[in-house]
mmCIF file of C-alpha atoms in Angstrom:
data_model
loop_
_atom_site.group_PDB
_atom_site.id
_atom_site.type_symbol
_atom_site.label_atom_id
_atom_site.label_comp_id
_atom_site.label_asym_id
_atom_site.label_seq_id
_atom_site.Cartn_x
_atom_site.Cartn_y
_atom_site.Cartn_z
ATOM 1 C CA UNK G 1 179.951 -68.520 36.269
ATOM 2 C CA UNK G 2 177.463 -70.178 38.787
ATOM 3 C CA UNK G 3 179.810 -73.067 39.977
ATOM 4 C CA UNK G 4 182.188 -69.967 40.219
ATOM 5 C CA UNK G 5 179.595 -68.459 42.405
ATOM 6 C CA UNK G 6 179.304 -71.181 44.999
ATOM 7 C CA UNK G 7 182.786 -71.556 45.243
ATOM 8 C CA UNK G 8 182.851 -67.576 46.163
ATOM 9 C CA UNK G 9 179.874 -68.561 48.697
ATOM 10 C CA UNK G 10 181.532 -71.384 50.397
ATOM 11 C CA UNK G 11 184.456 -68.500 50.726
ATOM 12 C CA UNK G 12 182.120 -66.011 52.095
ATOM 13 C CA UNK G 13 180.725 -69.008 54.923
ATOM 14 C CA UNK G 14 184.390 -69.359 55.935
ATOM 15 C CA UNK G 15 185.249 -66.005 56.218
ATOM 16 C CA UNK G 16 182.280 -66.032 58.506
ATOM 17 C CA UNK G 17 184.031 -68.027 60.985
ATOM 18 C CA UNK G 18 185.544 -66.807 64.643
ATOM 19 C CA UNK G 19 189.434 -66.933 63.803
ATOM 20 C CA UNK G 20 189.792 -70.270 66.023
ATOM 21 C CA UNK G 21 187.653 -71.799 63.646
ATOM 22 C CA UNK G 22 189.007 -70.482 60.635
ATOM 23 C CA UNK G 23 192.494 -71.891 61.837
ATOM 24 C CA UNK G 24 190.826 -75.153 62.654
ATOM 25 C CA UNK G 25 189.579 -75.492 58.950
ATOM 26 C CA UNK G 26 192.626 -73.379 57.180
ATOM 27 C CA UNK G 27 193.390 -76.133 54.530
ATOM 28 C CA UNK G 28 189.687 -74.586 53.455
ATOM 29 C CA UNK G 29 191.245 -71.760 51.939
ATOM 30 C CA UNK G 30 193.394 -74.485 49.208
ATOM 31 C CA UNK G 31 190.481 -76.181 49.232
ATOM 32 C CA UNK G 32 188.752 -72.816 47.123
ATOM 33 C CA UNK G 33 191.762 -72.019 44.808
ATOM 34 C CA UNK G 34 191.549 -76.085 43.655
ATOM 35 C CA UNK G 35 188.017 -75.942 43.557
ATOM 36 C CA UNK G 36 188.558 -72.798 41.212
ATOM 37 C CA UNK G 37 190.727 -74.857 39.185
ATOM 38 C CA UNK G 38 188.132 -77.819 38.850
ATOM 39 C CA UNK G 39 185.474 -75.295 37.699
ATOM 40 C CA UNK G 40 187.795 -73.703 35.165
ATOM 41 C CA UNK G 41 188.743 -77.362 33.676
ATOM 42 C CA UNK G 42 184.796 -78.495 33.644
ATOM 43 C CA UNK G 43 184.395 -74.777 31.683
ATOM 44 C CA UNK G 44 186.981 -75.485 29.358
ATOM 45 C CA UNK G 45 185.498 -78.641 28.150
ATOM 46 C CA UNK G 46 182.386 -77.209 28.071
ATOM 47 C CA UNK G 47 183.513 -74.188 25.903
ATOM 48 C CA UNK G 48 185.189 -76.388 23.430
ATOM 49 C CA UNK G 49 182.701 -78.974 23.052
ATOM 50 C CA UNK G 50 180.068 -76.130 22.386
ATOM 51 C CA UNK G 51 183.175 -74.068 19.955
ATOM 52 C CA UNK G 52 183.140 -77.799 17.922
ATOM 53 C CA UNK G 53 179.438 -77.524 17.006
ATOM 54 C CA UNK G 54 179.335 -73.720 15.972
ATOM 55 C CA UNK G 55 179.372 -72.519 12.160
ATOM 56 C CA UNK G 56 177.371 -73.208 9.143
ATOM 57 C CA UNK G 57 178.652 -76.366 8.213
ATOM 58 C CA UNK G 58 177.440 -78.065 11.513
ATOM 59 C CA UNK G 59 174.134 -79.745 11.531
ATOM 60 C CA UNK G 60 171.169 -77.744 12.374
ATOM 61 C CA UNK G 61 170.183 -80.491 15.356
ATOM 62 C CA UNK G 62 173.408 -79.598 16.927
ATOM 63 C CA UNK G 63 174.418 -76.193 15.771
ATOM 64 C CA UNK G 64 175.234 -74.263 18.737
ATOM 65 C CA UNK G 65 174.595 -70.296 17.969
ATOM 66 C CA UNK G 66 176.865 -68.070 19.045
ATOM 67 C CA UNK G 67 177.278 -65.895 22.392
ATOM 68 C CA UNK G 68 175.347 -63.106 22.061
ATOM 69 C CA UNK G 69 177.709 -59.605 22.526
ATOM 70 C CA UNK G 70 177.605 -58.103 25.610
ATOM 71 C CA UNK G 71 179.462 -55.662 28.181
ATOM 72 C CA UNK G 72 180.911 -56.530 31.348
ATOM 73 C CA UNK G 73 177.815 -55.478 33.218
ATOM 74 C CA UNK G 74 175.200 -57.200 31.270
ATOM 75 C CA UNK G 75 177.299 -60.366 31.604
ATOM 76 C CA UNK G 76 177.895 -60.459 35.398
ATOM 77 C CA UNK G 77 174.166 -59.840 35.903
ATOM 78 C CA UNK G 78 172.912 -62.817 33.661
ATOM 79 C CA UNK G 79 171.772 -65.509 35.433
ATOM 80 C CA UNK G 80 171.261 -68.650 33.698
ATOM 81 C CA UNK G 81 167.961 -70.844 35.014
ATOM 82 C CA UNK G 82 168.385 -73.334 37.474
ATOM 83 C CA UNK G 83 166.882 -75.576 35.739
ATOM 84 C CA UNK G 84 169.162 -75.107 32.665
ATOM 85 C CA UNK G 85 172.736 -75.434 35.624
ATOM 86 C CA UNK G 86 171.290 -78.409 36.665
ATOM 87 C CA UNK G 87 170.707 -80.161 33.302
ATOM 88 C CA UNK G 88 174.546 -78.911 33.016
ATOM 89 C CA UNK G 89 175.864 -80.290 35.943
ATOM 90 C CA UNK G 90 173.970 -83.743 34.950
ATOM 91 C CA UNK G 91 175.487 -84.025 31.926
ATOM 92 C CA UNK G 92 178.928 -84.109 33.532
ATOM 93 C CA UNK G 93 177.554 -87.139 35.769
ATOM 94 C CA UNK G 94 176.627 -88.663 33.106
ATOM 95 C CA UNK G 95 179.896 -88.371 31.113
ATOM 96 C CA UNK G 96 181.611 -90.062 34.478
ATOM 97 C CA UNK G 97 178.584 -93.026 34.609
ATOM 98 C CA UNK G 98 179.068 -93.399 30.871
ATOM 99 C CA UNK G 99 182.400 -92.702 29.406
ATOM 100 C CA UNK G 100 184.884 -93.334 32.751
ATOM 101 C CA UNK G 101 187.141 -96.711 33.983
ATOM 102 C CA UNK G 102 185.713 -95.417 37.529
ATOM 103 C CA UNK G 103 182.022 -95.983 36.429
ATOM 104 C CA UNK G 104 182.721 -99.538 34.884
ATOM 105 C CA UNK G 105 181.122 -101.385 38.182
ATOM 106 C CA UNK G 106 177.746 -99.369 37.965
ATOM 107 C CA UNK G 107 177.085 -99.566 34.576
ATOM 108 C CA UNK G 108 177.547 -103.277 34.673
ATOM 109 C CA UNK G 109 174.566 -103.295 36.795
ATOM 110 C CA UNK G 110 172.335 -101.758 33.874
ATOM 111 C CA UNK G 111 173.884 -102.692 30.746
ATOM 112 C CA UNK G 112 175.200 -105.906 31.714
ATOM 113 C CA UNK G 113 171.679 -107.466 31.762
ATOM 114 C CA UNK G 114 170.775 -106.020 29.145
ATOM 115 C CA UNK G 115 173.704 -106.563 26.492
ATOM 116 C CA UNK G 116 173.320 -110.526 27.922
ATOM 117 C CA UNK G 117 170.176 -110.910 27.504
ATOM 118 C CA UNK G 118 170.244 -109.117 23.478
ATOM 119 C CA UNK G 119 173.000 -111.857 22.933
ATOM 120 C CA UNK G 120 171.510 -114.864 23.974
ATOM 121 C CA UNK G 121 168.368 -114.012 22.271
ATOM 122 C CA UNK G 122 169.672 -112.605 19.568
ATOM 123 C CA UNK G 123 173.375 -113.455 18.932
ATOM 124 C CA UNK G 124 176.000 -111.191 16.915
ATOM 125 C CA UNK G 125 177.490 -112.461 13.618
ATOM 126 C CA UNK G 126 180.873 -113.773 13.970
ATOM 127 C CA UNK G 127 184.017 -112.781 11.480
ATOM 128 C CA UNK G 128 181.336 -113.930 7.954
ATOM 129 C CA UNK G 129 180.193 -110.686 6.311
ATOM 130 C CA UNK G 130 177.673 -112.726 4.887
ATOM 131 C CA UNK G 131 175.952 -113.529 7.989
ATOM 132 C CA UNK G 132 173.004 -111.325 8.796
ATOM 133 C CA UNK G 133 173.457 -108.463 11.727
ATOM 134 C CA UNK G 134 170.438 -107.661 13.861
ATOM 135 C CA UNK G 135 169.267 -104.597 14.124
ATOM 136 C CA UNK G 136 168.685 -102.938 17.327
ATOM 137 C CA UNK G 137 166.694 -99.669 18.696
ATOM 138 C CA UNK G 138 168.360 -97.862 21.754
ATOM 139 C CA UNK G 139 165.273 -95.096 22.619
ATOM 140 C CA UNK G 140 166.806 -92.711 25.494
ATOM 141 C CA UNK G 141 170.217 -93.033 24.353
ATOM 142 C CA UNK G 142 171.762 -90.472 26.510
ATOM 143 C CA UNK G 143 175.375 -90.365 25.915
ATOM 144 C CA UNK G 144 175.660 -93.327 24.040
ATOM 145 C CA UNK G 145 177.677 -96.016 25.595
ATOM 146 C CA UNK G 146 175.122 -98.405 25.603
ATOM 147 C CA UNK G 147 174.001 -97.685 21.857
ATOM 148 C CA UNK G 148 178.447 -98.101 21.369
ATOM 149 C CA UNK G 149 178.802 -101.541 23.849
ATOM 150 C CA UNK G 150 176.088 -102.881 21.421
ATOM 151 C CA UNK G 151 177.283 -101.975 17.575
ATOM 152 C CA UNK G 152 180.600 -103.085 19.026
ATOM 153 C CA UNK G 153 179.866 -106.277 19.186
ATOM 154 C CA UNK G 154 178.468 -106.696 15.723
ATOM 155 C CA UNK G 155 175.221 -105.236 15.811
ATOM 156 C CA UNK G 156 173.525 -102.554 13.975
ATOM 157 C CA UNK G 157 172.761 -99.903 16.386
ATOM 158 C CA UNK G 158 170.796 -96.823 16.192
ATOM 159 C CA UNK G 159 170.309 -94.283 19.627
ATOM 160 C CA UNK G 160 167.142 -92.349 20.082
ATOM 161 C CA UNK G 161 168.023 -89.240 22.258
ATOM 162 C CA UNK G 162 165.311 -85.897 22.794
ATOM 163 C CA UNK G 163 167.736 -84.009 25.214
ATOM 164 C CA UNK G 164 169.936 -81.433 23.428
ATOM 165 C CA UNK G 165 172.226 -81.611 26.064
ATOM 166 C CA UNK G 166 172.599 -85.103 25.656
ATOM 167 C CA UNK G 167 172.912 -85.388 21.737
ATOM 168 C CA UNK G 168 175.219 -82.788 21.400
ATOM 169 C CA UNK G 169 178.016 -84.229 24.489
ATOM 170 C CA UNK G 170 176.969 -87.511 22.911
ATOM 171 C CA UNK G 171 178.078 -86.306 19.180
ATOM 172 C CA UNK G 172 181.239 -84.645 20.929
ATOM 173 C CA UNK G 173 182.612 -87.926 23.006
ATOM 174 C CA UNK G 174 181.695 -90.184 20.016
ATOM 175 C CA UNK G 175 182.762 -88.201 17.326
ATOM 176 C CA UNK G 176 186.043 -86.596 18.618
ATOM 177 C CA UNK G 177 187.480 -88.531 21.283
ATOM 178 C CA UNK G 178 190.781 -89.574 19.473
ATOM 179 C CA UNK G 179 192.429 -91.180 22.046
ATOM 180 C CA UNK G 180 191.220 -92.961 25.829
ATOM 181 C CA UNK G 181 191.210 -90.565 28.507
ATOM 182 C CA UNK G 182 191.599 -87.131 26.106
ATOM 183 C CA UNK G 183 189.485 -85.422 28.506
ATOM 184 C CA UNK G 184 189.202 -84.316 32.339
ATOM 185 C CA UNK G 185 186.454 -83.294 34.257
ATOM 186 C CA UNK G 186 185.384 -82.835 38.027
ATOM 187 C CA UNK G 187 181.871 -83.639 38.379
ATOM 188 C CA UNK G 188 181.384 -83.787 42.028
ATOM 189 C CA UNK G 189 182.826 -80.390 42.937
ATOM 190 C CA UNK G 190 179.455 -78.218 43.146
ATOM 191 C CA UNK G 191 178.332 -79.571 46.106
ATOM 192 C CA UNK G 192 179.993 -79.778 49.733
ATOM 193 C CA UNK G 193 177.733 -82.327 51.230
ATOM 194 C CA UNK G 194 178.234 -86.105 51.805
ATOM 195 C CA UNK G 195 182.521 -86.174 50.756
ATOM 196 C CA UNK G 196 184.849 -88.243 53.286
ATOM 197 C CA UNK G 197 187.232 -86.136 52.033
ATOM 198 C CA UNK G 198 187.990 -83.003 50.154
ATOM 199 C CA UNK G 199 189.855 -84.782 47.471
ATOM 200 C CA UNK G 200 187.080 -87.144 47.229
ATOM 201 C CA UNK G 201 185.053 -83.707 45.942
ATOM 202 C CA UNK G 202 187.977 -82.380 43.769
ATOM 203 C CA UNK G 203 188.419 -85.932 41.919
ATOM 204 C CA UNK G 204 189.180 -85.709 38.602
ATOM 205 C CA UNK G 205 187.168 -87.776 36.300
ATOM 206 C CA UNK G 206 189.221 -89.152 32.346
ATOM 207 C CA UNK G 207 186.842 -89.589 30.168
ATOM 208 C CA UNK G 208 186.011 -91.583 27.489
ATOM 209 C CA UNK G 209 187.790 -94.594 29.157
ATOM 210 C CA UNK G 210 187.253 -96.349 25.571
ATOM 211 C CA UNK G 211 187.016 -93.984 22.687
ATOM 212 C CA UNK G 212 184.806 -94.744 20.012
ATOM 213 C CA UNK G 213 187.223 -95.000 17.485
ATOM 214 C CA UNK G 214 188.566 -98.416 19.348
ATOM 215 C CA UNK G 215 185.663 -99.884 20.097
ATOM 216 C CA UNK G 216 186.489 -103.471 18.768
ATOM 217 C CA UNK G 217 184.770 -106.848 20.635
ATOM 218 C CA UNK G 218 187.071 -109.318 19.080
ATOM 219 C CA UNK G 219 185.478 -111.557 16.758
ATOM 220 C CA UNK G 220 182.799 -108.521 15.676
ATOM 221 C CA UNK G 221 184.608 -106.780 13.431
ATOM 222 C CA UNK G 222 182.122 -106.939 10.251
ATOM 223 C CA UNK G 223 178.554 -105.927 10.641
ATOM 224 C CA UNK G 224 178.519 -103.491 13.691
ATOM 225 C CA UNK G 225 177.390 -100.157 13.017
ATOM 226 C CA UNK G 226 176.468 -96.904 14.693
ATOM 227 C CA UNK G 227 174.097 -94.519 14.303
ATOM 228 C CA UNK G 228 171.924 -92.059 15.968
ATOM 229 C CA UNK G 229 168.473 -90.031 15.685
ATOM 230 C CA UNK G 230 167.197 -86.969 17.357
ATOM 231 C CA UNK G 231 164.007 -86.421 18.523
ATOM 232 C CA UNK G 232 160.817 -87.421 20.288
ATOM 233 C CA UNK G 233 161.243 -91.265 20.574
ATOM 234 C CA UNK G 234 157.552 -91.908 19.512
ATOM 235 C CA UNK G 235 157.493 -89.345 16.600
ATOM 236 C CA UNK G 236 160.782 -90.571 15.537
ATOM 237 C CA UNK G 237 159.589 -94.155 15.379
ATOM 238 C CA UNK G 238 155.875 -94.419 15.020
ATOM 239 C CA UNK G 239 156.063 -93.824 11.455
ATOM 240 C CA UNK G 240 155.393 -96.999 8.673
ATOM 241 C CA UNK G 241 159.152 -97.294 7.741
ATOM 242 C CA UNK G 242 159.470 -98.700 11.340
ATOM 243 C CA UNK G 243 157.113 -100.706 11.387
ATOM 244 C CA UNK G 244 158.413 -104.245 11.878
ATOM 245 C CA UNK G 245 161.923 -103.319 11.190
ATOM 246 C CA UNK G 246 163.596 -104.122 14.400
ATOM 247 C CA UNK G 247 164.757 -107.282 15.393
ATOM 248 C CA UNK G 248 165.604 -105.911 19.554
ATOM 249 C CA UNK G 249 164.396 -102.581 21.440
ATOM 250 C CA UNK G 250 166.589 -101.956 24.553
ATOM 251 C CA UNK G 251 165.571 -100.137 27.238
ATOM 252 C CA UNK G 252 167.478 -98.767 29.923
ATOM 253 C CA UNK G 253 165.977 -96.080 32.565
ATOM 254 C CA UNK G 254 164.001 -94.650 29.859
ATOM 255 C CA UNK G 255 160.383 -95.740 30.152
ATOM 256 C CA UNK G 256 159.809 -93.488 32.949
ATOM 257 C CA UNK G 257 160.497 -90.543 30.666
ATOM 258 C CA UNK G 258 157.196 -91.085 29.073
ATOM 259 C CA UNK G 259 154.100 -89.368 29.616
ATOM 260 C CA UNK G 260 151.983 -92.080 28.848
ATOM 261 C CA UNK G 261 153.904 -95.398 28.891
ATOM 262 C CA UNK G 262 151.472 -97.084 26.998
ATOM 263 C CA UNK G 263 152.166 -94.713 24.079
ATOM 264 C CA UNK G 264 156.220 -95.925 24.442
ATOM 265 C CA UNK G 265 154.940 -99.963 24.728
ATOM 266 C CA UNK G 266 152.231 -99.347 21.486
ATOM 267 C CA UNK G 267 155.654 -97.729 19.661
ATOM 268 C CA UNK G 268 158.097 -100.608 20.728
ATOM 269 C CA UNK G 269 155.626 -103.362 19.589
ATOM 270 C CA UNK G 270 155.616 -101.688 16.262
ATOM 271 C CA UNK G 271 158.555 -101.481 15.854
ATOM 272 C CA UNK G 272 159.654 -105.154 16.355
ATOM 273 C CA UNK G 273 159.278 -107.566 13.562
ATOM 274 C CA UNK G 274 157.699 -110.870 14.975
ATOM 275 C CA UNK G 275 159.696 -112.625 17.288
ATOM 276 C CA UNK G 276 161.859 -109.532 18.128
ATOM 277 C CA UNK G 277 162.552 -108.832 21.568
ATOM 278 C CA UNK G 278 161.950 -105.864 23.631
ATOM 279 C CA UNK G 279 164.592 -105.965 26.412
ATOM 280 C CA UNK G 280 164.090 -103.079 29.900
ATOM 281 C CA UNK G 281 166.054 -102.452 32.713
ATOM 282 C CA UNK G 282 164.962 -99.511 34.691
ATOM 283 C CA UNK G 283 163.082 -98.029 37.949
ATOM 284 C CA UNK G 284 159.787 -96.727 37.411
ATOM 285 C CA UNK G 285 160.319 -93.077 38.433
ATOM 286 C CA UNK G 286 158.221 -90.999 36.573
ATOM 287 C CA UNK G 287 160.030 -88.061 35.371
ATOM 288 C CA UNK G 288 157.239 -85.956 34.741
ATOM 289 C CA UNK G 289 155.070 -86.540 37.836
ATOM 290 C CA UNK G 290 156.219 -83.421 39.321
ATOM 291 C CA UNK G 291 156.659 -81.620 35.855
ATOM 292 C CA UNK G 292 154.482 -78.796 36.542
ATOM 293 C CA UNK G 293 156.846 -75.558 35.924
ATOM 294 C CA UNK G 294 159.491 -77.252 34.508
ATOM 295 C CA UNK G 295 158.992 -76.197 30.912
ATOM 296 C CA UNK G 296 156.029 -73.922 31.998
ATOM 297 C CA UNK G 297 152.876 -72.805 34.482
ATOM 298 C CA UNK G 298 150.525 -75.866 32.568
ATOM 299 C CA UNK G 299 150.528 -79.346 34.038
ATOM 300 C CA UNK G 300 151.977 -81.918 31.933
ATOM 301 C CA UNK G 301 150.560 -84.855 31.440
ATOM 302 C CA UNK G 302 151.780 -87.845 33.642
ATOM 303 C CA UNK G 303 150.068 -91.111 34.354
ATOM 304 C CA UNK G 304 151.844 -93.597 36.637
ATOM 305 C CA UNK G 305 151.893 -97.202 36.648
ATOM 306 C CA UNK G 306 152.607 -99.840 39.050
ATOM 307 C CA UNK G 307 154.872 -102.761 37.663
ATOM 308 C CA UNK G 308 151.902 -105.227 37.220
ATOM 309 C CA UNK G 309 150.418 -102.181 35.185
ATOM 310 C CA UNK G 310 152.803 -102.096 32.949
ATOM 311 C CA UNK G 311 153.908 -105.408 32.459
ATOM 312 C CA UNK G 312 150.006 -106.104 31.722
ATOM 313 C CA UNK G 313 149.776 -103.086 29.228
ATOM 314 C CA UNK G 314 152.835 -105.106 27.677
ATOM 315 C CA UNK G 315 151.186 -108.073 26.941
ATOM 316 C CA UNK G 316 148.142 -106.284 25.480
ATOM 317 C CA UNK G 317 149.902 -104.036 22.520
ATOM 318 C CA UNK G 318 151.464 -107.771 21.728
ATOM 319 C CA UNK G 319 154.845 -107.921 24.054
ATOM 320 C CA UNK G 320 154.878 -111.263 25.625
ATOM 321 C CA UNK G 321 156.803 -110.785 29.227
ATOM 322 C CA UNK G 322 158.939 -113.968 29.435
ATOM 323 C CA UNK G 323 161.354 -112.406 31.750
ATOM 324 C CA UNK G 324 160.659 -110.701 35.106
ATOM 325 C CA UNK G 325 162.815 -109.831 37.613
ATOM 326 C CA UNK G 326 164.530 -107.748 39.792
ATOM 327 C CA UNK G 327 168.273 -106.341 40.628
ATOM 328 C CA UNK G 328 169.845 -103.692 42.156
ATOM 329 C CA UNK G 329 171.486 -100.639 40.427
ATOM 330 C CA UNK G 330 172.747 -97.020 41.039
ATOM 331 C CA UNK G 331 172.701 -93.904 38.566
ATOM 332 C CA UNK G 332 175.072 -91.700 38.311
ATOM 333 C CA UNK G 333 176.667 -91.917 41.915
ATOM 334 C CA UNK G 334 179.383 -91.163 43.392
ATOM 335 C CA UNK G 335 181.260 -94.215 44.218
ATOM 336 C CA UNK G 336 182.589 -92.316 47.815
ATOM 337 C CA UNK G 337 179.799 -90.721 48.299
ATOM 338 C CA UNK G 338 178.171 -90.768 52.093
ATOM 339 C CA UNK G 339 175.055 -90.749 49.944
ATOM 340 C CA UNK G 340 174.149 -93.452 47.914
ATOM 341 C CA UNK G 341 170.714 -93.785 45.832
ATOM 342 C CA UNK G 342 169.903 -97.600 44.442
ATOM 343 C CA UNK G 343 167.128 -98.522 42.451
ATOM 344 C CA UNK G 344 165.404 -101.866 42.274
ATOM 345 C CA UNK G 345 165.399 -102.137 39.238
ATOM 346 C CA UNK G 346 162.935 -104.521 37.075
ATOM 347 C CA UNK G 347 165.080 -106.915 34.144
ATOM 348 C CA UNK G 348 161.824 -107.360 31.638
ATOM 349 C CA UNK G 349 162.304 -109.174 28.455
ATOM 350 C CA UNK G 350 159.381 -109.420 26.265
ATOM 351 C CA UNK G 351 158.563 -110.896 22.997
ATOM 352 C CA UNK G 352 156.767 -109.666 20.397
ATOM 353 C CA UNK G 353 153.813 -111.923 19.161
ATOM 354 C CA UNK G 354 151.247 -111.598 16.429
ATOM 355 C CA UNK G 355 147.538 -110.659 17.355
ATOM 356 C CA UNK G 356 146.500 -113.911 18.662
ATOM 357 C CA UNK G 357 149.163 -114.147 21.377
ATOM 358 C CA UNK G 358 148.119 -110.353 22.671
ATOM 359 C CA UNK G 359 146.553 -109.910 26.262
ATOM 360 C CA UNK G 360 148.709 -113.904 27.430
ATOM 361 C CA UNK G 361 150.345 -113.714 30.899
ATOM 362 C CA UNK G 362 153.783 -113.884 31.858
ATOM 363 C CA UNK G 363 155.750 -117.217 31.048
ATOM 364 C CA UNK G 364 158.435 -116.613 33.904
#
């Protein structure tokens, strides 16, 4: 209903025109009706994903409850928050950065290092069942392609995701995707600024470009696995059964979701077993710098660090920085966009060393 509405708006505006202007701009009015159609096919995957995970026999992390009755009236005068449409209309970026051919450039940029880095350091068992597959910690999993890329090639993967939104379009593209490209969605059609063109705005988006159920690396066909855990990544993995039980932690634009990094670093040193490697790639934004209002009038909590800061609090909880560097990398963008954002990102491998290494300097 509220991409609806700013369709309806953008018809308003035109109709607001002198005539010479409106004849000027008349492909407008086709522009509206597809535009209509684009919402209605984002809604309809939205509405079945969220139909998949109703009923008893889903489980209660995912269980989506169902619409509460209402009349006509009621329904055209709910407004859903703004916050909550935005979180929507992210996801659907999201699904194009993660799960579309079109995307395949810009996630190279992030997972890429990443995923070479985890091999070289810690390489996949080949075709032997009997040869030991490392285990690796994904915290901030979003929509799991990275968490997928990884058990694919041998690995035994577990994704850490807090957002409902993500778990739950996550569960849906992992879990029922049954062929490549089974879906279509449009997620650059609720905004008019920046296009080169209209179709540009109206592109459709296929999605999952690989479905899970394919996702074969040849020569990793025994040992990969797949799994993933909801909740808080620090209550989910400060406990003792994680202690040491990791052989890799990667990172990727999650450590600026923390409140306190140094909370995240103290939980990713404990949960690497000596020698294990903690691999980041990722701006330092700060999600919650500006929180105050977003989940209510009291100011969350938010300290931000400079690199060095970071990269020193590293070393102290016991993560030896080996790697630094920095590359270039977009989120999320619209390849045709008149708009780009790119992140310098910092590439930060660390390794995790017993009580006497603590507090030493980076090696490179």
């Amino acid at each position: 209903a509220d991409a609806a509405d700013e369709v309806h708006r953008w018809e308003r505006m035109f109709e607001r025109l002198p005539p010479a202007h409106q004849s000027l701009l008349a492909h407008h009015r086709d522009k509206h009706v597809e535009a209509y159609r684009c919402v209605g096919r984002n809604d309809k995957f939205l509405s079945d994903m969220l139909a998949t995970y109703m009923g008893d026999d889903v489980p209660p992390h995912l269980r989506v409850p169902p619409a509460e009755k209402t009349d006509g009236v009621s329904r055209a005068l709910h407004r859903v928050a703004p916050v909550d449409v935005e979180k929507v209309r992210y996801v659907l970026k999201n699904l194009a950065r993660d799960w579309s051919a079109e995307a395949a450039g810009e996630r190279e940029q992030s997972h890429g290092p990443i995923i070479r880095e985890l091999t070289a350091r810690h390489p996949p068992p080949g075709p032997d069942r009997d040869v030991y597959s490392p285990r690796v910690l994904v915290p901030g999993a979003g929509l799991g392609r990275l968490v997928m890329e990884i058990a694919r090639r041998g690995y035994q993967a577990e994704g850490n995701e807090f957002s409902y939104y993500m778990l739950l379009t996550s569960s849906y593209i992992l879990n029922h995707a049954s062929r490549a490209n089974k879906w279509i969605i449009h997620p650059w059609v609720h905004s008019n600024c920046n296009h080169q063109s209209d179709a540009d705005q109206l592109a459709a988006v296929h999605i999952p470009d690989v479905p899970a159920c394919d996702a074969i690396v040849d020569g990793a066909r025994v040992g990969g696995s797949m799994s993933m855990c909801a909740g808080d990544f620090v209550e989910c993995y400060g406990d003792e059964q994680n202690f040491g039980a990791w052989d890799a932690v990667c990172t990727c634009f999650f450590i600026d979701t923390a409140h306190n990094v140094v909370q995240y670093l103290e939980t990713i040193a404990s949960c690497l077993r000596p020698g294990g490697t903690w691999i980041n790639f990722g701006p330092l934004l700060y999600h919650w710098a500006e929180g105050a209002g977003y989940v209510g009038d009291e100011e969350e909590l938010s300290v931000e660090m400079s690199l060095d800061d970071v990269c020193a609090a590293a070393n102290s909880v016991g993560l030896r920085i080996e790697t630094r560097e920095m590359a270039e990398a977009r989120y999320t963008s619209d390849a045709r966009s008149m708009l780009q954002t790119v992140y310098n990102c910092a590439l930060l491998v660390a390794v995790k060393v017993g009580d006497e290494g603590k507090g030493e300097g980076e090696s490179k």
